[in-house]
Amino acid sequence: MQNYQNSSTYELENSFSEKSFTVAMAINQDNKILITSSLNYGKAFQFKWGSLKTMKLFQTQQRYITNINFFKKNSQFVTCSIDSSIIIWSSILLSLPKYLQKLNSHKHSIYCLAIRPNDENLIISGGVDCTIKFLVQKIIMVLLVDNQRGDWMDKCIIDKLRWKLINKLLFKFIYTCDLLNKLITMDCKTEDNYPKIWVQTQFHSQ
């Protein structure tokens, strides 16, 4: 009996040339918009009739964007960069030269960023300053107006962990590895929907 293995085969469907290299990219939830970054500007593309059309070229006000993440419950996306900033954008307001909110929580370059799934009220970022930071969304009720405005605020910090983090689907574990090829598994103890205590559960050294 022959052994069969499940495998995926990919074929090149289309390609186009860019004048500068692409650093980061992300596709939104309904697979209609692609955002890419190159040095200090970004591009928005639209998937239409089986092809990719350029929608907008916009200034990111960030130097060398390293990560782009779309929110699934709204039209916003978030970027981080080597200039230590995190910026919240609206994909439907790219024609305006203004972001929604800028955060300067880190002291040095940010190389990774994750959004807590489901609730999407928590942004986790890791930087060269050897910190992992948690940005919690604060909902401000506007009096006399039937509206809500979401701001992000710095809530808590873990020091001396560095370089990479991956947000698992259940937000139960954060895996971090530092420049010394060590992998740390941490268990999150939550209170009021944000991490209060982090307990190291495993330690792996390569």
CSV table of C-alpha atoms in Angstrom, one decimal:
chain,number,residue,atom,x,y,z
A,1,MET,CA,0.0,0.0,0.0
A,2,GLN,CA,1.3,3.4,-0.9
A,3,ASN,CA,1.7,6.1,1.7
A,4,TYR,CA,0.0,9.3,0.8
A,5,GLN,CA,0.8,12.6,2.5
A,6,ASN,CA,-1.4,15.7,2.5
A,7,SER,CA,0.4,18.6,0.9
A,8,SER,CA,-0.5,21.9,-0.6
A,9,THR,CA,0.8,23.0,-3.9
A,10,TYR,CA,1.1,26.7,-4.8
A,11,GLU,CA,1.4,28.3,-8.2
A,12,LEU,CA,2.4,31.9,-9.0
A,13,GLU,CA,-0.8,33.6,-10.1
A,14,ASN,CA,0.4,37.2,-10.5
A,15,SER,CA,3.2,39.6,-9.5
A,16,PHE,CA,4.2,43.2,-9.9
A,17,SER,CA,7.4,45.2,-9.2
A,18,GLU,CA,8.0,47.7,-6.5
A,19,LYS,CA,10.6,50.4,-6.6
A,20,SER,CA,11.6,49.8,-3.0
A,21,PHE,CA,11.6,46.7,-0.7
A,22,THR,CA,8.5,45.8,1.3
A,23,VAL,CA,9.1,45.4,5.1
A,24,ALA,CA,5.6,44.3,6.4
A,25,MET,CA,2.2,43.5,5.0
A,26,ALA,CA,-1.3,42.4,6.2
A,27,ILE,CA,-4.7,41.6,4.7
A,28,ASN,CA,-7.9,42.6,6.4
A,29,GLN,CA,-10.6,40.3,7.7
A,30,ASP,CA,-12.8,40.2,4.5
A,31,ASN,CA,-9.7,39.7,2.2
A,32,LYS,CA,-10.4,43.0,0.3
A,33,ILE,CA,-7.6,45.3,1.4
A,34,LEU,CA,-3.8,44.7,1.6
A,35,ILE,CA,-1.6,47.2,3.4
A,36,THR,CA,2.2,47.1,2.8
A,37,SER,CA,5.0,49.3,4.2
A,38,SER,CA,8.2,50.4,2.8
A,39,LEU,CA,10.6,52.6,4.8
A,40,ASN,CA,8.5,55.7,5.8
A,41,TYR,CA,5.4,55.3,3.6
A,42,GLY,CA,2.7,52.7,3.2
A,43,LYS,CA,0.5,51.5,0.3
A,44,ALA,CA,-3.1,50.3,0.4
A,45,PHE,CA,-4.2,47.8,-2.3
A,46,GLN,CA,-7.7,46.5,-3.1
A,47,PHE,CA,-8.5,43.0,-4.3
A,48,LYS,CA,-10.9,43.5,-7.2
A,49,TRP,CA,-12.0,41.2,-10.0
A,50,GLY,CA,-9.1,38.8,-9.3
A,51,SER,CA,-6.4,41.5,-9.4
A,52,LEU,CA,-4.7,43.9,-7.1
A,53,LYS,CA,-5.4,47.6,-7.6
A,54,THR,CA,-3.5,50.4,-5.8
A,55,MET,CA,-5.8,52.4,-3.7
A,56,LYS,CA,-3.6,54.9,-1.8
A,57,LEU,CA,0.0,55.8,-1.0
A,58,PHE,CA,0.1,57.4,2.4
A,59,GLN,CA,2.8,58.7,4.7
A,60,THR,CA,3.1,56.5,7.8
A,61,GLN,CA,4.9,59.1,10.0
A,62,GLN,CA,6.9,56.1,11.2
A,63,ARG,CA,10.4,55.0,10.2
A,64,TYR,CA,10.7,51.4,9.0
A,65,ILE,CA,7.5,49.8,10.0
A,66,THR,CA,8.2,46.2,11.2
A,67,ASN,CA,4.7,44.9,11.8
A,68,ILE,CA,1.1,45.5,10.6
A,69,ASN,CA,-2.0,44.0,12.2
A,70,PHE,CA,-5.7,44.4,11.2
A,71,PHE,CA,-8.5,44.4,13.7
A,72,LYS,CA,-11.2,42.0,12.8
A,73,LYS,CA,-14.1,43.8,14.4
A,74,ASN,CA,-13.6,47.2,12.8
A,75,SER,CA,-11.8,48.9,9.9
A,76,GLN,CA,-8.7,49.8,11.9
A,77,PHE,CA,-5.2,48.5,11.8
A,78,VAL,CA,-2.1,49.0,13.9
A,79,THR,CA,1.6,49.4,13.0
A,80,CYS,CA,4.8,49.4,15.0
A,81,SER,CA,8.3,50.5,13.9
A,82,ILE,CA,11.9,50.9,14.7
A,83,ASP,CA,11.2,54.5,15.9
A,84,SER,CA,9.6,53.0,19.0
A,85,SER,CA,6.0,54.1,18.1
A,86,ILE,CA,2.7,52.2,17.7
A,87,ILE,CA,0.1,53.9,15.6
A,88,ILE,CA,-3.6,53.1,15.2
A,89,TRP,CA,-5.0,53.8,11.7
A,90,SER,CA,-8.4,53.6,10.0
A,91,SER,CA,-8.4,51.9,6.6
A,92,ILE,CA,-11.3,54.0,5.4
A,93,LEU,CA,-9.5,57.3,6.3
A,94,LEU,CA,-6.2,56.7,4.5
A,95,SER,CA,-6.9,59.7,2.3
A,96,LEU,CA,-6.5,61.9,5.3
A,97,PRO,CA,-2.9,62.6,6.5
A,98,LYS,CA,-3.7,61.8,10.1
A,99,TYR,CA,-3.7,58.6,12.2
A,100,LEU,CA,-6.2,57.9,14.9
A,101,GLN,CA,-3.8,57.5,17.8
A,102,LYS,CA,0.0,57.3,18.4
A,103,LEU,CA,1.6,55.5,21.3
A,104,ASN,CA,5.2,55.9,22.5
A,105,SER,CA,5.4,53.2,25.1
A,106,HIS,CA,8.8,51.7,24.2
A,107,LYS,CA,12.2,53.4,24.5
A,108,HIS,CA,13.7,51.6,21.4
A,109,SER,CA,12.7,49.8,18.3
A,110,ILE,CA,9.6,47.5,18.3
A,111,TYR,CA,9.9,44.3,16.3
A,112,CYS,CA,6.7,42.4,17.1
A,113,LEU,CA,3.1,43.1,17.9
A,114,ALA,CA,0.0,41.0,18.5
A,115,ILE,CA,-3.7,41.8,19.1
A,116,ARG,CA,-5.7,39.8,21.6
A,117,PRO,CA,-8.2,37.8,19.6
A,118,ASN,CA,-12.0,37.8,20.2
A,119,ASP,CA,-12.2,40.9,22.4
A,120,GLU,CA,-9.4,42.8,20.6
A,121,ASN,CA,-9.1,45.1,23.6
A,122,LEU,CA,-5.4,44.3,24.3
A,123,ILE,CA,-2.3,45.0,22.2
A,124,ILE,CA,0.9,43.3,23.1
A,125,SER,CA,4.3,44.6,21.8
A,126,GLY,CA,7.9,43.5,22.2
A,127,GLY,CA,10.9,45.7,21.7
A,128,VAL,CA,14.7,46.0,21.7
A,129,ASP,CA,14.4,47.8,25.1
A,130,CYS,CA,13.9,44.3,26.6
A,131,THR,CA,10.3,44.9,27.6
A,132,ILE,CA,6.9,43.4,26.7
A,133,LYS,CA,4.1,46.0,27.0
A,134,PHE,CA,0.4,45.5,27.3
A,135,LEU,CA,-1.8,48.3,25.9
A,136,VAL,CA,-5.4,48.1,27.1
A,137,GLN,CA,-8.3,49.8,25.3
A,138,LYS,CA,-10.1,52.3,27.5
A,139,ILE,CA,-13.6,53.1,26.4
A,140,ILE,CA,-14.6,56.7,27.1
A,141,MET,CA,-18.3,57.5,27.2
A,142,VAL,CA,-19.1,60.8,25.6
A,143,LEU,CA,-21.9,62.6,27.5
A,144,LEU,CA,-24.9,63.8,25.5
A,145,VAL,CA,-23.8,62.0,22.4
A,146,ASP,CA,-24.6,58.4,21.5
A,147,ASN,CA,-21.1,57.4,20.7
A,148,GLN,CA,-18.0,55.8,22.2
A,149,ARG,CA,-14.3,56.6,21.6
A,150,GLY,CA,-11.6,54.0,22.3
A,151,ASP,CA,-8.2,55.1,23.6
A,152,TRP,CA,-5.3,52.8,24.3
A,153,MET,CA,-3.3,53.2,27.5
A,154,ASP,CA,-0.2,51.5,28.9
A,155,LYS,CA,-1.3,49.1,31.6
A,156,CYS,CA,1.6,46.8,32.6
A,157,ILE,CA,5.1,45.9,31.7
A,158,ILE,CA,7.2,42.7,31.8
A,159,ASP,CA,11.0,43.5,32.0
A,160,LYS,CA,14.0,41.5,30.7
A,161,LEU,CA,12.0,39.4,28.2
A,162,ARG,CA,12.8,40.2,24.6
A,163,TRP,CA,12.6,39.9,20.9
A,164,LYS,CA,9.5,37.8,20.0
A,165,LEU,CA,6.1,37.0,21.2
A,166,ILE,CA,3.2,35.1,19.8
A,167,ASN,CA,-0.4,35.5,21.0
A,168,LYS,CA,-2.1,32.2,21.1
A,169,LEU,CA,-5.9,31.9,20.3
A,170,LEU,CA,-7.0,31.5,23.9
A,171,PHE,CA,-4.7,34.1,25.3
A,172,LYS,CA,-3.5,31.5,27.7
A,173,PHE,CA,0.1,31.4,26.9
A,174,ILE,CA,2.7,33.9,25.7
A,175,TYR,CA,5.8,32.5,24.2
A,176,THR,CA,8.9,34.7,24.3
A,177,CYS,CA,12.4,34.0,23.1
A,178,ASP,CA,15.3,36.2,23.7
A,179,LEU,CA,18.6,36.7,21.8
A,180,LEU,CA,20.2,33.9,23.7
A,181,ASN,CA,18.0,31.2,22.0
A,182,LYS,CA,15.9,30.6,25.1
A,183,LEU,CA,12.2,29.9,25.0
A,184,ILE,CA,10.0,30.8,28.0
A,185,THR,CA,6.4,29.8,28.4
A,186,MET,CA,4.3,32.0,30.6
A,187,ASP,CA,0.8,31.4,32.1
A,188,CYS,CA,-1.4,34.5,32.2
A,189,LYS,CA,-3.5,35.1,35.4
A,190,THR,CA,-6.1,37.6,34.4
A,191,GLU,CA,-8.2,40.1,36.3
A,192,ASP,CA,-10.6,42.7,34.8
A,193,ASN,CA,-9.7,41.5,31.3
A,194,TYR,CA,-6.0,42.3,31.5
A,195,PRO,CA,-2.9,40.5,32.8
A,196,LYS,CA,-2.1,41.2,36.4
A,197,ILE,CA,0.3,38.3,37.3
A,198,TRP,CA,2.5,36.4,34.9
A,199,VAL,CA,4.0,33.1,36.1
A,200,GLN,CA,6.8,31.3,34.3
A,201,THR,CA,5.7,27.7,33.7
A,202,GLN,CA,8.4,26.3,31.4
A,203,PHE,CA,11.9,27.2,30.4
A,204,HIS,CA,13.7,25.8,27.4
A,205,SER,CA,17.3,26.4,26.4
A,206,GLN,CA,18.6,25.4,23.0
